[in-house]
mmCIF file with all atom_site columns, C-alpha atoms in Angstrom:
data_model
loop_
_atom_site.group_PDB
_atom_site.id
_atom_site.type_symbol
_atom_site.label_atom_id
_atom_site.label_alt_id
_atom_site.label_comp_id
_atom_site.label_asym_id
_atom_site.label_entity_id
_atom_site.label_seq_id
_atom_site.pdbx_PDB_ins_code
_atom_site.Cartn_x
_atom_site.Cartn_y
_atom_site.Cartn_z
_atom_site.occupancy
_atom_site.B_iso_or_equiv
_atom_site.pdbx_formal_charge
_atom_site.auth_seq_id
_atom_site.auth_comp_id
_atom_site.auth_asym_id
_atom_site.auth_atom_id
_atom_site.pdbx_PDB_model_num
ATOM 1   C CA . MET A 1 1   ? -23.508 -2.319  -8.491  1.00 0.00 ? 1   MET A CA 1
ATOM 2   C CA . THR A 1 2   ? -21.402 0.831   -8.502  1.00 0.00 ? 2   THR A CA 1
ATOM 3   C CA . LYS A 1 3   ? -20.704 2.921   -11.564 1.00 0.00 ? 3   LYS A CA 1
ATOM 4   C CA . ALA A 1 4   ? -17.121 1.648   -11.671 1.00 0.00 ? 4   ALA A CA 1
ATOM 5   C CA . GLN A 1 5   ? -18.312 -1.965  -11.627 1.00 0.00 ? 5   GLN A CA 1
ATOM 6   C CA . ARG A 1 6   ? -20.804 -1.233  -14.419 1.00 0.00 ? 6   ARG A CA 1
ATOM 7   C CA . ILE A 1 7   ? -18.002 0.278   -16.530 1.00 0.00 ? 7   ILE A CA 1
ATOM 8   C CA . ALA A 1 8   ? -15.768 -2.740  -15.900 1.00 0.00 ? 8   ALA A CA 1
ATOM 9   C CA . ALA A 1 9   ? -18.614 -5.112  -16.806 1.00 0.00 ? 9   ALA A CA 1
ATOM 10  C CA . ALA A 1 10  ? -19.301 -3.175  -20.022 1.00 0.00 ? 10  ALA A CA 1
ATOM 11  C CA . TRP A 1 11  ? -15.625 -3.429  -20.970 1.00 0.00 ? 11  TRP A CA 1
ATOM 12  C CA . ALA A 1 12  ? -15.923 -7.219  -21.012 1.00 0.00 ? 12  ALA A CA 1
ATOM 13  C CA . ASN A 1 13  ? -18.055 -7.035  -24.177 1.00 0.00 ? 13  ASN A CA 1
ATOM 14  C CA . LEU A 1 14  ? -16.144 -4.317  -26.048 1.00 0.00 ? 14  LEU A CA 1
ATOM 15  C CA . PRO A 1 15  ? -13.998 -5.133  -29.067 1.00 0.00 ? 15  PRO A CA 1
ATOM 16  C CA . ALA A 1 16  ? -10.268 -4.469  -28.605 1.00 0.00 ? 16  ALA A CA 1
ATOM 17  C CA . PRO A 1 17  ? -10.100 -1.110  -30.489 1.00 0.00 ? 17  PRO A CA 1
ATOM 18  C CA . GLU A 1 18  ? -13.028 0.339   -28.538 1.00 0.00 ? 18  GLU A CA 1
ATOM 19  C CA . LEU A 1 19  ? -11.585 -0.975  -25.270 1.00 0.00 ? 19  LEU A CA 1
ATOM 20  C CA . ALA A 1 20  ? -8.272  0.705   -26.102 1.00 0.00 ? 20  ALA A CA 1
ATOM 21  C CA . ASP A 1 21  ? -10.095 4.011   -26.671 1.00 0.00 ? 21  ASP A CA 1
ATOM 22  C CA . GLN A 1 22  ? -11.957 3.717   -23.363 1.00 0.00 ? 22  GLN A CA 1
ATOM 23  C CA . VAL A 1 23  ? -8.743  2.816   -21.513 1.00 0.00 ? 23  VAL A CA 1
ATOM 24  C CA . ARG A 1 24  ? -6.946  5.774   -23.131 1.00 0.00 ? 24  ARG A CA 1
ATOM 25  C CA . LEU A 1 25  ? -9.640  8.179   -21.921 1.00 0.00 ? 25  LEU A CA 1
ATOM 26  C CA . LEU A 1 26  ? -9.572  6.767   -18.413 1.00 0.00 ? 26  LEU A CA 1
ATOM 27  C CA . VAL A 1 27  ? -5.759  6.762   -18.213 1.00 0.00 ? 27  VAL A CA 1
ATOM 28  C CA . LYS A 1 28  ? -5.767  10.408  -19.193 1.00 0.00 ? 28  LYS A CA 1
ATOM 29  C CA . ALA A 1 29  ? -8.529  11.296  -16.672 1.00 0.00 ? 29  ALA A CA 1
ATOM 30  C CA . ARG A 1 30  ? -6.535  10.262  -13.573 1.00 0.00 ? 30  ARG A CA 1
ATOM 31  C CA . ASP A 1 31  ? -9.339  11.110  -11.136 1.00 0.00 ? 31  ASP A CA 1
ATOM 32  C CA . ALA A 1 32  ? -11.143 9.367   -8.271  1.00 0.00 ? 32  ALA A CA 1
ATOM 33  C CA . ALA A 1 33  ? -13.675 7.784   -10.614 1.00 0.00 ? 33  ALA A CA 1
ATOM 34  C CA . SER A 1 34  ? -10.903 6.238   -12.711 1.00 0.00 ? 34  SER A CA 1
ATOM 35  C CA . ARG A 1 35  ? -9.256  4.794   -9.594  1.00 0.00 ? 35  ARG A CA 1
ATOM 36  C CA . GLY A 1 36  ? -12.573 3.148   -8.746  1.00 0.00 ? 36  GLY A CA 1
ATOM 37  C CA . VAL A 1 37  ? -12.761 1.649   -12.230 1.00 0.00 ? 37  VAL A CA 1
ATOM 38  C CA . TRP A 1 38  ? -9.206  0.292   -11.971 1.00 0.00 ? 38  TRP A CA 1
ATOM 39  C CA . SER A 1 39  ? -10.042 -1.396  -8.659  1.00 0.00 ? 39  SER A CA 1
ATOM 40  C CA . ALA A 1 40  ? -13.199 -2.898  -10.201 1.00 0.00 ? 40  ALA A CA 1
ATOM 41  C CA . VAL A 1 41  ? -11.187 -4.096  -13.199 1.00 0.00 ? 41  VAL A CA 1
ATOM 42  C CA . ARG A 1 42  ? -8.601  -5.643  -10.891 1.00 0.00 ? 42  ARG A CA 1
ATOM 43  C CA . GLU A 1 43  ? -11.309 -7.876  -9.377  1.00 0.00 ? 43  GLU A CA 1
ATOM 44  C CA . ASP A 1 44  ? -12.006 -9.644  -12.704 1.00 0.00 ? 44  ASP A CA 1
ATOM 45  C CA . PRO A 1 45  ? -8.853  -11.347 -14.056 1.00 0.00 ? 45  PRO A CA 1
ATOM 46  C CA . VAL A 1 46  ? -10.195 -11.597 -17.625 1.00 0.00 ? 46  VAL A CA 1
ATOM 47  C CA . ILE A 1 47  ? -11.015 -7.909  -17.910 1.00 0.00 ? 47  ILE A CA 1
ATOM 48  C CA . ALA A 1 48  ? -7.755  -7.029  -16.145 1.00 0.00 ? 48  ALA A CA 1
ATOM 49  C CA . ALA A 1 49  ? -5.796  -9.030  -18.716 1.00 0.00 ? 49  ALA A CA 1
ATOM 50  C CA . ARG A 1 50  ? -7.587  -7.289  -21.595 1.00 0.00 ? 50  ARG A CA 1
ATOM 51  C CA . VAL A 1 51  ? -6.917  -3.881  -20.033 1.00 0.00 ? 51  VAL A CA 1
ATOM 52  C CA . ARG A 1 52  ? -3.225  -4.730  -19.515 1.00 0.00 ? 52  ARG A CA 1
ATOM 53  C CA . GLY A 1 53  ? -3.089  -5.602  -23.208 1.00 0.00 ? 53  GLY A CA 1
ATOM 54  C CA . ALA A 1 54  ? -4.689  -2.263  -24.085 1.00 0.00 ? 54  ALA A CA 1
ATOM 55  C CA . LEU A 1 55  ? -2.142  -0.510  -21.860 1.00 0.00 ? 55  LEU A CA 1
ATOM 56  C CA . ALA A 1 56  ? 0.678   -2.265  -23.683 1.00 0.00 ? 56  ALA A CA 1
ATOM 57  C CA . GLY A 1 57  ? -0.833  -1.049  -26.939 1.00 0.00 ? 57  GLY A CA 1
ATOM 58  C CA . LEU A 1 58  ? -0.941  2.496   -25.576 1.00 0.00 ? 58  LEU A CA 1
ATOM 59  C CA . LYS A 1 59  ? 2.723   2.288   -24.644 1.00 0.00 ? 59  LYS A CA 1
ATOM 60  C CA . ALA A 1 60  ? 3.576   1.236   -28.166 1.00 0.00 ? 60  ALA A CA 1
ATOM 61  C CA . GLU A 1 61  ? 1.308   3.901   -29.657 1.00 0.00 ? 61  GLU A CA 1
ATOM 62  C CA . TYR A 1 62  ? 2.984   6.726   -27.752 1.00 0.00 ? 62  TYR A CA 1
ATOM 63  C CA . ARG A 1 63  ? 6.546   5.509   -28.313 1.00 0.00 ? 63  ARG A CA 1
ATOM 64  C CA . GLY A 1 64  ? 8.437   8.342   -29.979 1.00 0.00 ? 64  GLY A CA 1
ATOM 65  C CA . HIS A 1 65  ? 5.590   10.798  -29.342 1.00 0.00 ? 65  HIS A CA 1
ATOM 66  C CA . ARG A 1 66  ? 6.462   14.162  -27.847 1.00 0.00 ? 66  ARG A CA 1
ATOM 67  C CA . ASP A 1 67  ? 4.345   13.317  -24.770 1.00 0.00 ? 67  ASP A CA 1
ATOM 68  C CA . GLU A 1 68  ? 5.771   9.817   -24.394 1.00 0.00 ? 68  GLU A CA 1
ATOM 69  C CA . ALA A 1 69  ? 7.263   10.379  -20.925 1.00 0.00 ? 69  ALA A CA 1
ATOM 70  C CA . MET A 1 70  ? 3.976   11.695  -19.531 1.00 0.00 ? 70  MET A CA 1
ATOM 71  C CA . TRP A 1 71  ? 1.970   8.784   -20.968 1.00 0.00 ? 71  TRP A CA 1
ATOM 72  C CA . LEU A 1 72  ? 4.493   6.235   -19.696 1.00 0.00 ? 72  LEU A CA 1
ATOM 73  C CA . VAL A 1 73  ? 4.135   7.632   -16.172 1.00 0.00 ? 73  VAL A CA 1
ATOM 74  C CA . TRP A 1 74  ? 0.345   7.530   -16.375 1.00 0.00 ? 74  TRP A CA 1
ATOM 75  C CA . ILE A 1 75  ? 0.340   3.999   -17.795 1.00 0.00 ? 75  ILE A CA 1
ATOM 76  C CA . ALA A 1 76  ? 2.782   2.776   -15.150 1.00 0.00 ? 76  ALA A CA 1
ATOM 77  C CA . HIS A 1 77  ? 0.547   4.252   -12.461 1.00 0.00 ? 77  HIS A CA 1
ATOM 78  C CA . VAL A 1 78  ? -2.479  2.399   -13.848 1.00 0.00 ? 78  VAL A CA 1
ATOM 79  C CA . GLN A 1 79  ? -0.471  -0.830  -14.095 1.00 0.00 ? 79  GLN A CA 1
ATOM 80  C CA . GLN A 1 80  ? 0.422   -0.510  -10.428 1.00 0.00 ? 80  GLN A CA 1
ATOM 81  C CA . GLN A 1 81  ? -3.251  -0.046  -9.578  1.00 0.00 ? 81  GLN A CA 1
ATOM 82  C CA . LEU A 1 82  ? -4.150  -3.154  -11.600 1.00 0.00 ? 82  LEU A CA 1
ATOM 83  C CA . ALA A 1 83  ? -1.548  -5.280  -9.860  1.00 0.00 ? 83  ALA A CA 1
ATOM 84  C CA . VAL A 1 84  ? -3.038  -7.777  -7.473  1.00 0.00 ? 84  VAL A CA 1
ATOM 85  C CA . PRO A 1 85  ? -2.255  -6.694  -3.937  1.00 0.00 ? 85  PRO A CA 1
ATOM 86  C CA . ALA A 1 86  ? 0.370   -8.936  -2.430  1.00 0.00 ? 86  ALA A CA 1
ATOM 87  C CA . THR A 1 87  ? -0.511  -11.057 0.547   1.00 0.00 ? 87  THR A CA 1
ATOM 88  C CA . ALA A 1 88  ? 1.108   -10.347 3.861   1.00 0.00 ? 88  ALA A CA 1
ATOM 89  C CA . PRO A 1 89  ? 4.817   -11.132 3.749   1.00 0.00 ? 89  PRO A CA 1
ATOM 90  C CA . ALA A 1 90  ? 5.948   -14.280 5.464   1.00 0.00 ? 90  ALA A CA 1
ATOM 91  C CA . PRO A 1 91  ? 7.471   -13.694 8.878   1.00 0.00 ? 91  PRO A CA 1
ATOM 92  C CA . VAL A 1 92  ? 11.229  -13.538 8.920   1.00 0.00 ? 92  VAL A CA 1
ATOM 93  C CA . VAL A 1 93  ? 12.778  -16.348 10.909  1.00 0.00 ? 93  VAL A CA 1
ATOM 94  C CA . GLU A 1 94  ? 16.051  -15.351 12.449  1.00 0.00 ? 94  GLU A CA 1
ATOM 95  C CA . THR A 1 95  ? 18.713  -18.030 12.592  1.00 0.00 ? 95  THR A CA 1
ATOM 96  C CA . PRO A 1 96  ? 21.323  -17.837 15.294  1.00 0.00 ? 96  PRO A CA 1
ATOM 97  C CA . VAL A 1 97  ? 24.762  -16.853 14.081  1.00 0.00 ? 97  VAL A CA 1
ATOM 98  C CA . GLU A 1 98  ? 27.354  -19.495 14.861  1.00 0.00 ? 98  GLU A CA 1
ATOM 99  C CA . ASP A 1 99  ? 30.924  -18.671 15.756  1.00 0.00 ? 99  ASP A CA 1
ATOM 100 C CA . VAL A 1 100 ? 32.786  -19.415 12.557  1.00 0.00 ? 100 VAL A CA 1
ATOM 101 C CA . THR A 1 101 ? 36.549  -19.470 12.641  1.00 0.00 ? 101 THR A CA 1
ATOM 102 C CA . PRO A 1 102 ? 38.176  -18.499 9.352   1.00 0.00 ? 102 PRO A CA 1
ATOM 103 C CA . GLU A 1 103 ? 40.183  -21.149 7.570   1.00 0.00 ? 103 GLU A CA 1
ATOM 104 C CA . PRO A 1 104 ? 43.803  -20.502 6.694   1.00 0.00 ? 104 PRO A CA 1
ATOM 105 C CA . ALA A 1 105 ? 44.354  -18.432 3.555   1.00 0.00 ? 105 ALA A CA 1
ATOM 106 C CA . ALA A 1 106 ? 46.405  -21.224 1.958   1.00 0.00 ? 106 ALA A CA 1
ATOM 107 C CA . ALA A 1 107 ? 43.302  -23.408 1.840   1.00 0.00 ? 107 ALA A CA 1
ATOM 108 C CA . GLU A 1 108 ? 41.600  -20.900 -0.456  1.00 0.00 ? 108 GLU A CA 1
ATOM 109 C CA . TRP A 1 109 ? 44.220  -21.365 -3.156  1.00 0.00 ? 109 TRP A CA 1
ATOM 110 C CA . ALA A 1 110 ? 44.558  -25.117 -2.851  1.00 0.00 ? 110 ALA A CA 1
ATOM 111 C CA . PRO A 1 111 ? 43.509  -26.973 -6.015  1.00 0.00 ? 111 PRO A CA 1
ATOM 112 C CA . SER A 1 112 ? 40.201  -28.739 -5.839  1.00 0.00 ? 112 SER A CA 1
ATOM 113 C CA . GLN A 1 113 ? 40.387  -32.385 -4.877  1.00 0.00 ? 113 GLN A CA 1
ATOM 114 C CA . GLU A 1 114 ? 37.179  -33.228 -6.735  1.00 0.00 ? 114 GLU A CA 1
ATOM 115 C CA . PRO A 1 115 ? 37.667  -35.016 -10.047 1.00 0.00 ? 115 PRO A CA 1
ATOM 116 C CA . ALA A 1 116 ? 36.649  -32.974 -13.050 1.00 0.00 ? 116 ALA A CA 1
ATOM 117 C CA . THR A 1 117 ? 33.541  -34.269 -14.762 1.00 0.00 ? 117 THR A CA 1
ATOM 118 C CA . PRO A 1 118 ? 34.033  -34.864 -18.471 1.00 0.00 ? 118 PRO A CA 1
ATOM 119 C CA . ARG A 1 119 ? 31.973  -32.738 -20.820 1.00 0.00 ? 119 ARG A CA 1
ATOM 120 C CA . PRO A 1 120 ? 29.336  -34.566 -22.845 1.00 0.00 ? 120 PRO A CA 1
ATOM 121 C CA . PRO A 1 121 ? 30.125  -34.937 -26.536 1.00 0.00 ? 121 PRO A CA 1
ATOM 122 C CA . SER A 1 122 ? 28.702  -32.168 -28.683 1.00 0.00 ? 122 SER A CA 1
ATOM 123 C CA . ASP A 1 123 ? 26.894  -32.498 -31.991 1.00 0.00 ? 123 ASP A CA 1
ATOM 124 C CA . ALA A 1 124 ? 28.450  -29.277 -33.231 1.00 0.00 ? 124 ALA A CA 1
ATOM 125 C CA . PRO A 1 125 ? 31.563  -29.635 -35.396 1.00 0.00 ? 125 PRO A CA 1
ATOM 126 C CA . ALA A 1 126 ? 34.846  -28.353 -34.093 1.00 0.00 ? 126 ALA A CA 1
ATOM 127 C CA . VAL A 1 127 ? 35.794  -24.885 -35.316 1.00 0.00 ? 127 VAL A CA 1
ATOM 128 C CA . LEU A 1 128 ? 39.231  -24.380 -36.807 1.00 0.00 ? 128 LEU A CA 1
ATOM 129 C CA . PHE A 1 129 ? 40.611  -20.857 -36.924 1.00 0.00 ? 129 PHE A CA 1
ATOM 130 C CA . GLN A 1 130 ? 43.262  -20.117 -39.497 1.00 0.00 ? 130 GLN A CA 1
ATOM 131 C CA . GLU A 1 131 ? 45.381  -17.110 -40.133 1.00 0.00 ? 131 GLU A CA 1
ATOM 132 C CA . PRO A 1 132 ? 44.060  -15.165 -43.108 1.00 0.00 ? 132 PRO A CA 1
ATOM 133 C CA . LEU A 1 133 ? 46.096  -15.418 -46.265 1.00 0.00 ? 133 LEU A CA 1
ATOM 134 C CA . SER A 1 134 ? 48.120  -12.348 -46.993 1.00 0.00 ? 134 SER A CA 1
ATOM 135 C CA . SER A 1 135 ? 47.580  -10.970 -50.436 1.00 0.00 ? 135 SER A CA 1
ATOM 136 C CA . SER A 1 136 ? 50.942  -9.974  -51.899 1.00 0.00 ? 136 SER A CA 1
ATOM 137 C CA . LYS A 1 137 ? 51.124  -8.567  -55.390 1.00 0.00 ? 137 LYS A CA 1
#
Protein backbone atom coordinates (compact mmCIF):
# COMPACT_ATOMS: atom_id res chain seq x y z
CA MET A 1 0.00 0.00 0.00
CA THR A 2 1.47 3.34 -1.03
CA LYS A 3 1.63 6.38 1.19
CA ALA A 4 -1.14 8.04 -0.82
CA GLN A 5 -3.41 5.02 -0.36
CA ARG A 6 -2.69 4.99 3.39
CA ILE A 7 -3.65 8.68 3.61
CA ALA A 8 -6.87 8.06 1.67
CA ALA A 9 -7.72 5.10 3.92
CA ALA A 10 -7.08 7.19 7.04
CA TRP A 11 -9.40 9.90 5.72
CA ALA A 12 -12.27 7.40 5.74
CA ASN A 13 -12.30 7.43 9.56
CA LEU A 14 -11.78 11.17 10.15
CA PRO A 15 -14.60 13.38 11.37
CA ALA A 16 -15.70 16.09 8.90
CA PRO A 17 -13.84 19.05 10.52
CA GLU A 18 -10.55 17.15 10.65
CA LEU A 19 -11.04 15.92 7.08
CA ALA A 20 -11.62 19.51 5.97
CA ASP A 21 -8.35 20.56 7.63
CA GLN A 22 -6.43 17.73 5.96
CA VAL A 23 -7.98 18.54 2.57
CA ARG A 24 -7.12 22.23 3.02
CA LEU A 25 -3.47 21.39 3.68
CA LEU A 26 -3.29 19.08 0.69
CA VAL A 27 -5.05 21.54 -1.64
CA LYS A 28 -2.53 24.17 -0.66
CA ALA A 29 0.45 21.80 -1.12
CA ARG A 30 -0.15 21.18 -4.84
CA ASP A 31 2.80 18.79 -5.21
CA ALA A 32 3.37 15.30 -6.63
CA ALA A 33 2.45 13.64 -3.34
CA SER A 34 -0.90 15.44 -3.27
CA ARG A 35 -1.65 14.33 -6.84
CA GLY A 36 -1.03 10.75 -5.73
CA VAL A 37 -3.45 11.19 -2.84
CA TRP A 38 -6.14 12.63 -5.13
CA SER A 39 -5.81 9.63 -7.46
CA ALA A 40 -6.06 7.26 -4.48
CA VAL A 41 -9.12 9.15 -3.21
CA ARG A 42 -10.71 8.95 -6.65
CA GLU A 43 -10.60 5.13 -6.47
CA ASP A 44 -12.92 5.00 -3.43
CA PRO A 45 -16.29 6.64 -4.19
CA VAL A 46 -17.20 7.11 -0.51
CA ILE A 47 -14.00 8.94 0.37
CA ALA A 48 -14.20 10.90 -2.89
CA ALA A 49 -17.70 12.08 -1.98
CA ARG A 50 -16.56 13.17 1.48
CA VAL A 51 -13.59 15.04 -0.01
CA ARG A 52 -15.84 16.77 -2.58
CA GLY A 53 -18.00 17.89 0.34
CA ALA A 54 -14.92 19.24 2.13
CA LEU A 55 -13.92 21.06 -1.06
CA ALA A 56 -17.35 22.65 -1.25
CA GLY A 57 -16.90 23.77 2.35
CA LEU A 58 -13.53 25.28 1.46
CA LYS A 59 -15.10 27.21 -1.39
CA ALA A 60 -17.68 28.63 0.96
CA GLU A 61 -15.05 29.38 3.61
CA TYR A 62 -12.90 31.41 1.23
CA ARG A 63 -15.79 33.29 -0.39
CA GLY A 64 -15.09 36.99 0.04
CA HIS A 65 -11.54 36.32 1.25
CA ARG A 66 -8.73 38.32 -0.30
CA ASP A 67 -7.21 35.08 -1.67
CA GLU A 68 -10.52 33.73 -2.96
CA ALA A 69 -9.48 33.60 -6.63
CA MET A 70 -6.33 31.61 -5.85
CA TRP A 71 -8.21 29.11 -3.67
CA LEU A 72 -10.96 28.70 -6.27
CA VAL A 73 -8.34 27.81 -8.90
CA TRP A 74 -6.68 25.30 -6.58
CA ILE A 75 -10.01 23.75 -5.59
CA ALA A 76 -11.14 23.51 -9.21
CA HIS A 77 -7.88 21.77 -10.07
CA VAL A 78 -8.42 19.21 -7.31
CA GLN A 79 -12.03 18.68 -8.40
CA GLN A 80 -10.81 17.92 -11.91
CA GLN A 81 -8.36 15.38 -10.50
CA LEU A 82 -11.15 13.74 -8.48
CA ALA A 83 -13.42 13.45 -11.49
CA VAL A 84 -13.77 9.91 -12.73
CA PRO A 85 -11.95 9.59 -16.02
CA ALA A 86 -14.41 9.33 -18.86
CA THR A 87 -14.54 6.19 -20.91
CA ALA A 88 -13.50 6.29 -24.52
CA PRO A 89 -15.94 8.34 -26.57
CA ALA A 90 -18.32 6.44 -28.78
CA PRO A 91 -17.30 6.36 -32.42
CA VAL A 92 -18.97 8.95 -34.58
CA VAL A 93 -21.18 7.43 -37.23
CA GLU A 94 -21.38 9.57 -40.31
CA THR A 95 -24.72 9.65 -42.07
CA PRO A 96 -24.80 10.36 -45.76
CA VAL A 97 -26.14 13.78 -46.67
CA GLU A 98 -29.18 13.56 -48.91
CA ASP A 99 -29.90 16.07 -51.63
CA VAL A 100 -32.60 18.22 -50.10
CA THR A 101 -34.42 20.66 -52.30
CA PRO A 102 -35.68 23.74 -50.48
CA GLU A 103 -39.42 24.22 -50.28
CA PRO A 104 -40.98 27.41 -51.59
CA ALA A 105 -40.80 30.38 -49.22
CA ALA A 106 -44.60 30.72 -49.21
CA ALA A 107 -44.88 27.36 -47.46
CA GLU A 108 -42.95 28.73 -44.48
CA TRP A 109 -45.60 31.35 -43.77
CA ALA A 110 -48.61 29.15 -44.40
CA PRO A 111 -50.78 28.67 -41.30
CA SER A 112 -50.51 25.30 -39.65
CA GLN A 113 -53.12 22.79 -40.72
CA GLU A 114 -52.95 20.92 -37.42
CA PRO A 115 -55.85 21.57 -35.06
CA ALA A 116 -54.89 23.41 -31.91
CA THR A 117 -55.07 21.27 -28.80
CA PRO A 118 -57.18 22.81 -26.07
CA ARG A 119 -55.40 23.73 -22.86
CA PRO A 120 -56.35 21.72 -19.79
CA PRO A 121 -58.42 23.59 -17.22
CA SER A 122 -56.36 25.24 -14.52
CA ASP A 123 -57.01 25.24 -10.79
CA ALA A 124 -55.68 28.77 -10.49
CA PRO A 125 -58.29 31.55 -10.50
CA ALA A 126 -58.36 33.97 -13.37
CA VAL A 127 -56.53 37.25 -12.74
CA LEU A 128 -58.35 40.48 -13.44
CA PHE A 129 -56.28 43.61 -13.95
CA GLN A 130 -57.94 46.92 -13.31
CA GLU A 131 -56.83 50.45 -13.84
CA PRO A 132 -55.78 52.02 -10.55
CA LEU A 133 -58.16 54.56 -9.12
CA SER A 134 -56.98 58.10 -9.52
CA SER A 135 -56.94 60.05 -6.32
CA SER A 136 -58.33 63.52 -6.98
CA LYS A 137 -58.63 65.99 -4.14
